[in-house]
mmCIF file of C-alpha atoms in Angstrom:
data_model
loop_
_atom_site.group_PDB
_atom_site.id
_atom_site.type_symbol
_atom_site.label_atom_id
_atom_site.label_comp_id
_atom_site.label_asym_id
_atom_site.label_seq_id
_atom_site.Cartn_x
_atom_site.Cartn_y
_atom_site.Cartn_z
ATOM 1 C CA ALA A 577 -34.005 43.633 29.069
ATOM 2 C CA GLN A 578 -30.946 43.855 26.788
ATOM 3 C CA VAL A 579 -31.400 40.210 25.725
ATOM 4 C CA LYS A 580 -29.986 38.663 22.572
ATOM 5 C CA LEU A 581 -31.310 35.348 21.229
ATOM 6 C CA VAL A 582 -29.056 33.237 18.982
ATOM 7 C CA ALA A 583 -30.877 30.324 17.330
ATOM 8 C CA ILE A 584 -28.769 27.465 15.942
ATOM 9 C CA GLY A 585 -30.120 24.563 13.895
ATOM 10 C CA ASP A 586 -30.946 23.218 10.460
ATOM 11 C CA ALA A 587 -33.873 24.734 8.593
ATOM 12 C CA ALA A 588 -34.076 21.644 6.359
ATOM 13 C CA GLN A 589 -34.036 18.959 9.037
ATOM 14 C CA LEU A 590 -36.863 16.475 9.523
ATOM 15 C CA PRO A 591 -40.110 18.240 10.400
ATOM 16 C CA GLU A 592 -41.282 18.327 13.991
ATOM 17 C CA ILE A 593 -43.820 15.716 15.016
ATOM 18 C CA ASP A 594 -46.038 18.396 16.540
ATOM 19 C CA ALA A 595 -46.225 22.113 15.727
ATOM 20 C CA GLY A 596 -42.930 23.612 14.604
ATOM 21 C CA GLY A 597 -41.096 25.388 11.818
ATOM 22 C CA LEU A 598 -40.221 28.525 13.765
ATOM 23 C CA PHE A 599 -36.478 28.223 13.100
ATOM 24 C CA ALA A 600 -37.034 27.813 9.357
ATOM 25 C CA ALA A 601 -39.337 30.838 9.429
ATOM 26 C CA TYR A 602 -36.599 32.899 11.113
ATOM 27 C CA THR A 603 -34.061 32.106 8.389
ATOM 28 C CA ARG A 604 -36.214 33.477 5.555
ATOM 29 C CA PRO A 605 -36.591 37.181 6.504
ATOM 30 C CA LEU A 606 -33.619 37.505 8.865
ATOM 31 C CA PRO A 607 -29.872 37.468 8.090
ATOM 32 C CA CYS A 608 -28.126 34.262 9.108
ATOM 33 C CA SER A 609 -24.747 32.577 8.865
ATOM 34 C CA GLN A 610 -24.522 29.145 7.265
ATOM 35 C CA LEU A 611 -22.122 26.241 7.654
ATOM 36 C CA THR A 612 -21.395 24.635 4.279
ATOM 37 C CA GLY A 613 -18.822 21.966 5.159
ATOM 38 C CA ASN A 614 -19.827 18.318 5.642
ATOM 39 C CA LEU A 615 -17.632 16.312 8.007
ATOM 40 C CA ARG A 616 -19.913 13.328 8.642
ATOM 41 C CA GLN A 617 -19.818 11.643 5.226
ATOM 42 C CA ARG A 618 -16.386 10.383 4.200
ATOM 43 C CA GLU A 619 -16.985 10.015 0.464
ATOM 44 C CA PRO A 620 -17.112 13.145 -1.764
ATOM 45 C CA TRP A 621 -19.858 11.600 -3.928
ATOM 46 C CA GLU A 622 -22.037 11.054 -0.861
ATOM 47 C CA ARG A 623 -21.551 14.622 0.323
ATOM 48 C CA ALA A 624 -22.658 15.806 -3.119
ATOM 49 C CA ALA A 625 -25.637 13.411 -3.088
ATOM 50 C CA LEU A 626 -26.791 14.732 0.266
ATOM 51 C CA ASP A 627 -26.484 18.304 -0.975
ATOM 52 C CA VAL A 628 -28.924 17.623 -3.821
ATOM 53 C CA LEU A 629 -31.164 15.625 -1.469
ATOM 54 C CA ARG A 630 -31.279 18.565 0.941
ATOM 55 C CA ASP A 631 -32.182 20.818 -1.989
ATOM 56 C CA GLY A 632 -35.157 18.564 -2.752
ATOM 57 C CA ASP A 633 -33.933 16.465 -5.705
ATOM 58 C CA VAL A 634 -34.653 13.039 -4.220
ATOM 59 C CA LEU A 635 -34.356 11.070 -7.473
ATOM 60 C CA ALA A 636 -30.904 12.476 -8.276
ATOM 61 C CA ALA A 637 -29.723 11.541 -4.783
ATOM 62 C CA LEU A 638 -31.099 8.007 -5.133
ATOM 63 C CA ASP A 639 -29.374 7.653 -8.509
ATOM 64 C CA ALA A 640 -26.062 8.591 -6.886
ATOM 65 C CA TYR A 641 -26.536 5.989 -4.139
ATOM 66 C CA ASP A 642 -27.589 3.392 -6.712
ATOM 67 C CA ASN A 643 -24.511 4.064 -8.857
ATOM 68 C CA ALA A 644 -22.334 3.605 -5.779
ATOM 69 C CA GLY A 645 -23.927 0.234 -4.989
ATOM 70 C CA ARG A 646 -25.640 1.525 -1.858
ATOM 71 C CA LEU A 647 -29.231 0.600 -2.803
ATOM 72 C CA HIS A 648 -30.348 -2.985 -2.162
ATOM 73 C CA LEU A 649 -33.799 -3.945 -3.429
ATOM 74 C CA HIS A 650 -35.831 -6.940 -2.216
ATOM 75 C CA ASP A 651 -39.085 -8.520 -3.299
ATOM 76 C CA ASP A 652 -40.742 -8.403 0.109
ATOM 77 C CA ALA A 653 -40.408 -7.017 3.628
ATOM 78 C CA PRO A 654 -39.072 -10.241 5.240
ATOM 79 C CA GLY A 655 -36.274 -10.384 2.674
ATOM 80 C CA ALA A 656 -35.367 -6.742 3.269
ATOM 81 C CA ARG A 657 -35.397 -7.212 7.045
ATOM 82 C CA THR A 658 -33.174 -10.292 6.833
ATOM 83 C CA ALA A 659 -30.676 -8.452 4.638
ATOM 84 C CA ILE A 660 -30.463 -5.318 6.758
ATOM 85 C CA ILE A 661 -30.105 -7.311 9.988
ATOM 86 C CA THR A 662 -27.321 -9.384 8.415
ATOM 87 C CA ASP A 663 -25.485 -6.214 7.372
ATOM 88 C CA TYR A 664 -25.987 -4.765 10.857
ATOM 89 C CA LEU A 665 -24.582 -7.816 12.634
ATOM 90 C CA THR A 666 -21.626 -8.026 10.220
ATOM 91 C CA THR A 667 -20.681 -4.398 10.825
ATOM 92 C CA ARG A 668 -21.131 -4.737 14.587
ATOM 93 C CA ALA A 669 -18.972 -7.891 14.689
ATOM 94 C CA ALA A 670 -16.213 -6.002 12.858
ATOM 95 C CA GLY A 671 -16.215 -3.360 15.595
ATOM 96 C CA GLY A 672 -17.955 -0.588 13.694
ATOM 97 C CA GLN A 673 -20.591 1.726 15.161
ATOM 98 C CA VAL A 674 -23.784 0.978 13.260
ATOM 99 C CA VAL A 675 -27.474 1.789 13.481
ATOM 100 C CA MET A 676 -30.567 0.831 11.497
ATOM 101 C CA LEU A 677 -32.963 3.652 10.623
ATOM 102 C CA THR A 678 -36.654 3.477 9.771
ATOM 103 C CA SER A 679 -39.383 5.945 8.900
ATOM 104 C CA ARG A 680 -41.942 4.181 11.115
ATOM 105 C CA ARG A 681 -41.734 3.265 14.790
ATOM 106 C CA VAL A 682 -43.388 -0.106 14.160
ATOM 107 C CA ASP A 683 -40.576 -1.052 11.758
ATOM 108 C CA ALA A 684 -37.996 -0.061 14.366
ATOM 109 C CA ARG A 685 -39.703 -2.270 16.960
ATOM 110 C CA ILE A 686 -39.752 -5.249 14.582
ATOM 111 C CA LEU A 687 -36.093 -4.820 13.622
ATOM 112 C CA ASN A 688 -35.072 -4.416 17.273
ATOM 113 C CA THR A 689 -36.854 -7.645 18.223
ATOM 114 C CA LEU A 690 -35.448 -9.672 15.326
ATOM 115 C CA THR A 691 -31.922 -8.299 15.657
ATOM 116 C CA ARG A 692 -31.751 -8.907 19.373
ATOM 117 C CA HIS A 693 -33.003 -12.475 18.920
ATOM 118 C CA ALA A 694 -30.375 -13.166 16.240
ATOM 119 C CA LEU A 695 -27.636 -11.628 18.382
ATOM 120 C CA HIS A 696 -28.690 -13.663 21.413
ATOM 121 C CA GLN A 697 -28.809 -16.886 19.398
ATOM 122 C CA ALA A 698 -25.294 -16.196 18.122
ATOM 123 C CA GLY A 699 -23.950 -15.705 21.658
ATOM 124 C CA GLY A 700 -23.516 -11.975 21.274
ATOM 125 C CA LEU A 701 -25.287 -11.068 24.521
ATOM 126 C CA GLY A 702 -24.384 -11.811 28.146
ATOM 127 C CA ARG A 703 -25.773 -14.790 30.047
ATOM 128 C CA LYS A 704 -27.199 -12.822 32.988
ATOM 129 C CA ALA A 705 -30.509 -11.079 32.264
ATOM 130 C CA LEU A 706 -32.458 -8.396 34.085
ATOM 131 C CA THR A 707 -36.160 -8.425 33.215
ATOM 132 C CA VAL A 708 -38.382 -5.444 33.980
ATOM 133 C CA THR A 709 -42.009 -4.691 33.183
ATOM 134 C CA VAL A 710 -42.687 -1.485 31.249
ATOM 135 C CA ALA A 711 -46.337 -0.536 30.626
ATOM 136 C CA GLY A 712 -47.371 -4.167 31.042
ATOM 137 C CA ARG A 713 -44.694 -5.514 28.667
ATOM 138 C CA ARG A 714 -41.600 -7.428 29.777
ATOM 139 C CA THR A 715 -38.239 -6.046 28.670
ATOM 140 C CA GLU A 716 -35.011 -7.996 29.101
ATOM 141 C CA TRP A 717 -31.559 -6.433 29.374
ATOM 142 C CA ARG A 718 -28.236 -8.229 28.925
ATOM 143 C CA VAL A 719 -24.612 -7.158 28.540
ATOM 144 C CA GLY A 720 -24.129 -6.180 24.907
ATOM 145 C CA ASP A 721 -27.619 -4.773 24.388
ATOM 146 C CA GLU A 722 -27.818 -1.512 22.453
ATOM 147 C CA ALA A 723 -29.910 1.061 24.312
ATOM 148 C CA VAL A 724 -31.323 4.492 23.578
ATOM 149 C CA VAL A 725 -32.506 6.995 26.186
ATOM 150 C CA THR A 726 -36.157 8.056 25.868
ATOM 151 C CA SER A 727 -36.300 10.938 28.386
ATOM 152 C CA ASN A 728 -33.971 13.324 30.211
ATOM 153 C CA HIS A 729 -32.696 12.530 33.703
ATOM 154 C CA TYR A 730 -29.877 15.014 34.136
ATOM 155 C CA PRO A 731 -28.682 13.968 37.634
ATOM 156 C CA LEU A 732 -27.878 10.503 36.235
ATOM 157 C CA GLY A 733 -26.436 11.801 32.979
ATOM 158 C CA LEU A 734 -29.290 10.467 30.838
ATOM 159 C CA ILE A 735 -29.962 12.686 27.811
ATOM 160 C CA ASN A 736 -32.965 11.997 25.597
ATOM 161 C CA GLY A 737 -31.900 10.402 22.311
ATOM 162 C CA SER A 738 -28.386 9.376 23.369
ATOM 163 C CA ARG A 739 -27.278 5.804 22.618
ATOM 164 C CA GLY A 740 -25.063 3.394 24.491
ATOM 165 C CA ARG A 741 -24.275 -0.260 25.096
ATOM 166 C CA VAL A 742 -25.044 -2.193 28.270
ATOM 167 C CA THR A 743 -21.784 -3.181 29.972
ATOM 168 C CA GLN A 744 -23.045 -4.484 33.346
ATOM 169 C CA VAL A 745 -26.257 -6.136 34.506
ATOM 170 C CA GLY A 746 -27.264 -6.577 38.121
ATOM 171 C CA ASN A 747 -30.414 -7.238 40.079
ATOM 172 C CA ASP A 748 -30.790 -3.539 40.868
ATOM 173 C CA GLY A 749 -30.144 -2.086 37.421
ATOM 174 C CA VAL A 750 -27.738 -1.837 34.488
ATOM 175 C CA THR A 751 -24.688 0.198 33.478
ATOM 176 C CA VAL A 752 -24.674 1.739 30.021
ATOM 177 C CA ALA A 753 -21.515 2.979 28.280
ATOM 178 C CA THR A 754 -22.268 6.255 26.476
ATOM 179 C CA ASP A 755 -20.083 8.793 24.694
ATOM 180 C CA ALA A 756 -20.146 10.862 27.887
ATOM 181 C CA GLY A 757 -19.041 7.908 30.043
ATOM 182 C CA PRO A 758 -20.712 5.075 31.980
ATOM 183 C CA VAL A 759 -24.191 5.701 33.358
ATOM 184 C CA GLU A 760 -25.835 3.581 36.049
ATOM 185 C CA VAL A 761 -29.577 3.159 35.503
ATOM 186 C CA PRO A 762 -31.491 1.764 38.514
ATOM 187 C CA ARG A 763 -34.180 -0.856 38.072
ATOM 188 C CA MET A 764 -36.905 1.524 39.259
ATOM 189 C CA LEU A 765 -36.042 3.914 36.442
ATOM 190 C CA LEU A 766 -35.851 1.101 33.888
ATOM 191 C CA GLU A 767 -39.444 0.251 34.772
ATOM 192 C CA THR A 768 -40.498 3.724 33.587
ATOM 193 C CA GLY A 769 -39.185 2.969 30.091
ATOM 194 C CA VAL A 770 -36.268 5.407 30.268
ATOM 195 C CA LEU A 771 -34.304 2.975 28.086
ATOM 196 C CA THR A 772 -35.417 1.099 25.007
ATOM 197 C CA TYR A 773 -33.521 -1.042 22.507
ATOM 198 C CA GLY A 774 -31.312 0.978 20.173
ATOM 199 C CA TYR A 775 -30.414 -1.421 17.383
ATOM 200 C CA ALA A 776 -32.949 0.314 15.117
ATOM 201 C CA LEU A 777 -34.282 3.849 15.539
ATOM 202 C CA PRO A 778 -36.929 5.953 13.825
ATOM 203 C CA CYS A 779 -35.211 8.682 11.802
ATOM 204 C CA HIS A 780 -36.594 11.414 14.075
ATOM 205 C CA LYS A 781 -35.017 9.720 17.094
ATOM 206 C CA ALA A 782 -31.648 9.377 15.373
ATOM 207 C CA ARG A 783 -31.107 13.040 14.555
ATOM 208 C CA GLY A 784 -27.689 14.217 15.649
ATOM 209 C CA ILE A 785 -25.978 10.856 16.153
ATOM 210 C CA THR A 786 -22.791 9.948 14.281
ATOM 211 C CA VAL A 787 -21.939 6.335 13.389
ATOM 212 C CA ASP A 788 -19.612 4.492 11.002
ATOM 213 C CA VAL A 789 -22.487 2.899 9.085
ATOM 214 C CA ALA A 790 -26.163 3.850 8.892
ATOM 215 C CA LEU A 791 -28.564 1.343 7.309
ATOM 216 C CA LEU A 792 -31.910 2.735 6.164
ATOM 217 C CA TYR A 793 -34.883 0.382 5.979
ATOM 218 C CA ALA A 794 -37.176 1.935 3.352
ATOM 219 C CA SER A 795 -40.632 0.491 2.732
#
């Protein structure tokens, strides 16, 4: 059929949750072009640390982060959660784009709940609330809430994995400001769980996003 397939990706990215690995398999026997520049990390030492991490030397990468004062150890999980939430809220208040990352979905849910409560108590969320029921659980949305899209709805401009901040709340739905522009999400769609809180994300969910500060909660 005179068809040419061009596959683009990262052979060393996080593994797929289900079956996968086809792209990595392609890169071994077939010729491929590689991008070597790193534009996401600002610091040269961090670019070097991520190079050795990508090559599999985890301890060397951790040493580099430790030497730069980027590792913060705590005696227990509550202490670590309190510290990471404090850093998150401080960065957010200063106007920076920030996200918390976790390796487990349960940790992301806990951090989302605690962070949202702290933000609400500090007056960081709007007064008007829209409450919807998703799979038997009540979810409340206010202006200022961080949201992440969980499934594609192309006519509305909702792309799975994209993040945004709630800018308007009404009885019929919410408006979310995304990098692609404002998106209106009707209440009926909210009740399907198309949006969830985006203060903390599992690492798999966060692939591809760019922020000023990423805080990793490591158990």
